Amino acid sequence: MVINILSNRSEWTFYFLSSVQFNFTISAKNILDKYIPLIIKKYIENLDEDNRNKIIKAYYNLESLVQDSLFLEDLPLELDFSEDLKKFLKLENLHLDSKFLKEPYAIIESILRIHQTCNLKTVPVVCNVAHYLDRTQLNMLNNLLKSMKLKMILIEFTSKDVLVYPKDADYFYIDQDLVDWY
């Protein structure tokens, strides 16, 4: 299900159920900051024992090579080996491949795939999607949401007459009279 909430106001802070505040600014960097800890956690949970052992062995071999080269220095240097894969993945800067996050549709699709992969129970909220996606892409997004059995809230800051959204999507209009302008 896709929900479009419309307004002609350019900047809002929305408060939905239980005063949950949503931040609508989205970029590839924000995706990384928000989701990488969840991706790392899920990756480690899903990693089979054989691959886990191979990674740790390779990491240990690398540590041994570095430690051997440190003995050639005139300083008493040493490494502390840690089998913590979470630290290792952070150290190695695990990140989403930016070449796949150049297009708005790809960013939104990545968000949805992360939600599905990590089994997140939250609903992503994206703002002004119609500014970046055409009708075909919006329909593709709607079909993707259906196939993944996920929900997403799309908030459009526009008037009703220029609105573009999938015809089978749930759609709500927030009249200016209902908006609390703080």
Coordinates of C-alpha atoms in Angstrom, one line a residue, residues 14-165:
F14 CA 4.8 15.8 11.0
Y15 CA 3.7 14.2 14.2
F16 CA 1.9 10.9 13.8
L17 CA 0.7 8.4 16.3
S18 CA 2.2 8.8 19.8
S19 CA 4.1 11.9 18.7
V20 CA 6.6 9.9 16.6
Q21 CA 8.5 12.5 14.6
F22 CA 9.5 11.6 11.0
N23 CA 12.5 13.2 9.3
F24 CA 11.8 13.4 5.5
T25 CA 15.3 14.4 4.3
I26 CA 16.8 11.5 2.4
S27 CA 20.0 10.9 0.6
A28 CA 22.3 8.0 0.0
K29 CA 24.4 9.2 3.0
N30 CA 21.4 9.1 5.3
I31 CA 20.6 5.6 4.1
L32 CA 24.1 4.6 5.0
D33 CA 24.0 6.2 8.4
K34 CA 20.7 4.8 9.3
Y35 CA 20.8 1.3 8.0
I36 CA 24.4 0.1 8.0
P37 CA 24.3 -1.1 11.7
L38 CA 21.2 -3.1 10.9
I39 CA 22.7 -4.5 7.7
I40 CA 25.9 -5.5 9.6
K41 CA 23.9 -7.2 12.3
K42 CA 21.7 -9.1 9.9
Y43 CA 24.8 -10.1 7.8
I44 CA 26.5 -11.5 10.9
E45 CA 23.4 -13.3 12.0
N46 CA 23.0 -15.0 8.6
L47 CA 26.6 -15.8 8.0
D48 CA 27.1 -19.6 8.1
E49 CA 29.8 -21.1 10.3
D50 CA 32.0 -22.2 7.4
N51 CA 32.2 -18.7 5.9
R52 CA 32.6 -17.1 9.4
N53 CA 35.6 -19.3 10.0
K54 CA 37.1 -18.6 6.6
I55 CA 36.8 -14.8 7.2
I56 CA 38.3 -15.0 10.7
K57 CA 41.2 -17.2 9.4
A58 CA 41.9 -14.8 6.6
Y59 CA 41.7 -11.9 9.0
Y60 CA 44.1 -13.7 11.4
N61 CA 46.5 -14.4 8.6
L62 CA 46.5 -10.7 7.7
E63 CA 47.1 -9.7 11.3
S64 CA 50.0 -12.2 11.4
L65 CA 51.6 -10.7 8.3
V66 CA 51.2 -7.2 9.8
Q67 CA 52.6 -8.3 13.2
D68 CA 55.6 -9.9 11.5
S69 CA 56.4 -6.7 9.6
L70 CA 56.1 -4.8 12.9
F71 CA 58.9 -6.8 14.3
L72 CA 61.2 -5.1 11.8
E73 CA 60.6 -1.8 13.4
D74 CA 62.7 -0.4 16.2
L75 CA 59.6 0.1 18.3
P76 CA 57.8 -2.3 20.5
L77 CA 54.6 -2.4 18.4
E78 CA 51.9 -5.0 18.4
L79 CA 48.4 -5.6 17.3
D80 CA 45.4 -6.8 19.3
F81 CA 43.6 -9.5 17.3
S82 CA 39.9 -9.4 17.7
E83 CA 37.5 -12.0 16.2
D84 CA 34.7 -9.4 16.3
L85 CA 33.2 -9.4 12.8
K86 CA 31.1 -6.3 13.6
K87 CA 34.3 -4.3 14.3
F88 CA 36.0 -5.8 11.3
L89 CA 33.2 -4.8 8.9
K90 CA 33.1 -1.3 10.4
L91 CA 36.9 -1.0 10.1
E92 CA 36.7 -2.1 6.5
N93 CA 34.0 0.5 5.9
L94 CA 31.2 -1.8 4.7
H95 CA 28.8 0.4 2.7
L96 CA 26.2 0.5 0.1
D97 CA 27.7 0.7 -3.4
S98 CA 27.2 4.3 -4.4
K99 CA 27.0 3.5 -8.1
F100 CA 23.7 1.8 -7.5
L101 CA 22.4 4.8 -5.5
K102 CA 22.5 7.5 -8.1
E103 CA 18.9 7.3 -9.2
P104 CA 16.0 8.2 -6.9
Y105 CA 14.2 4.9 -7.8
A106 CA 17.3 2.9 -6.9
I107 CA 17.6 4.7 -3.5
I108 CA 14.0 3.9 -2.7
E109 CA 14.3 0.3 -3.9
S110 CA 17.4 -0.1 -1.7
I111 CA 15.5 1.2 1.3
L112 CA 12.7 -1.3 0.7
R113 CA 15.2 -4.2 0.2
I114 CA 16.9 -3.3 3.4
H115 CA 13.6 -3.3 5.2
Q116 CA 12.7 -6.7 3.8
T117 CA 16.2 -8.2 4.4
C118 CA 16.5 -6.9 7.9
N119 CA 12.8 -7.7 8.6
L120 CA 12.2 -4.2 9.9
K121 CA 8.7 -3.5 11.2
T122 CA 8.9 0.2 10.5
V123 CA 7.3 2.0 7.5
P124 CA 9.6 4.1 5.5
V125 CA 8.5 7.7 4.8
V126 CA 9.6 9.4 1.6
C127 CA 8.9 13.0 0.6
N128 CA 8.3 14.5 -2.8
V129 CA 8.8 11.3 -4.8
A130 CA 6.7 12.6 -7.7
H131 CA 9.3 15.3 -8.3
Y132 CA 11.9 12.5 -9.1
L133 CA 9.9 9.6 -10.4
D134 CA 7.7 9.5 -13.4
R135 CA 4.3 7.7 -13.5
T136 CA 5.9 4.4 -14.8
Q137 CA 8.4 4.4 -11.9
L138 CA 5.7 5.2 -9.4
N139 CA 3.7 2.2 -10.8
M140 CA 6.9 0.1 -10.6
L141 CA 7.3 1.2 -7.0
N142 CA 3.7 0.3 -6.2
N143 CA 4.2 -3.2 -7.7
L144 CA 7.5 -3.7 -5.8
L145 CA 5.8 -2.8 -2.6
K146 CA 3.0 -5.3 -3.3
S147 CA 5.4 -8.1 -4.2
M148 CA 7.5 -7.4 -1.1
K149 CA 4.4 -7.1 1.0
L150 CA 5.7 -3.8 2.4
K151 CA 4.2 -0.4 3.1
M152 CA 5.6 3.0 2.4
I153 CA 4.3 6.5 3.1
L154 CA 4.8 9.0 0.3
I155 CA 4.3 12.6 1.2
E156 CA 3.9 15.1 -1.6
F157 CA 4.1 18.8 -1.1
T158 CA 2.0 19.8 -4.0
S159 CA -1.5 20.7 -5.0
K160 CA -4.2 18.2 -6.1
D161 CA -4.1 19.3 -9.7
V162 CA -0.5 18.3 -10.3
L163 CA -0.5 15.1 -8.2
V164 CA 0.9 11.9 -9.8
Y165 CA 0.4 8.6 -8.0

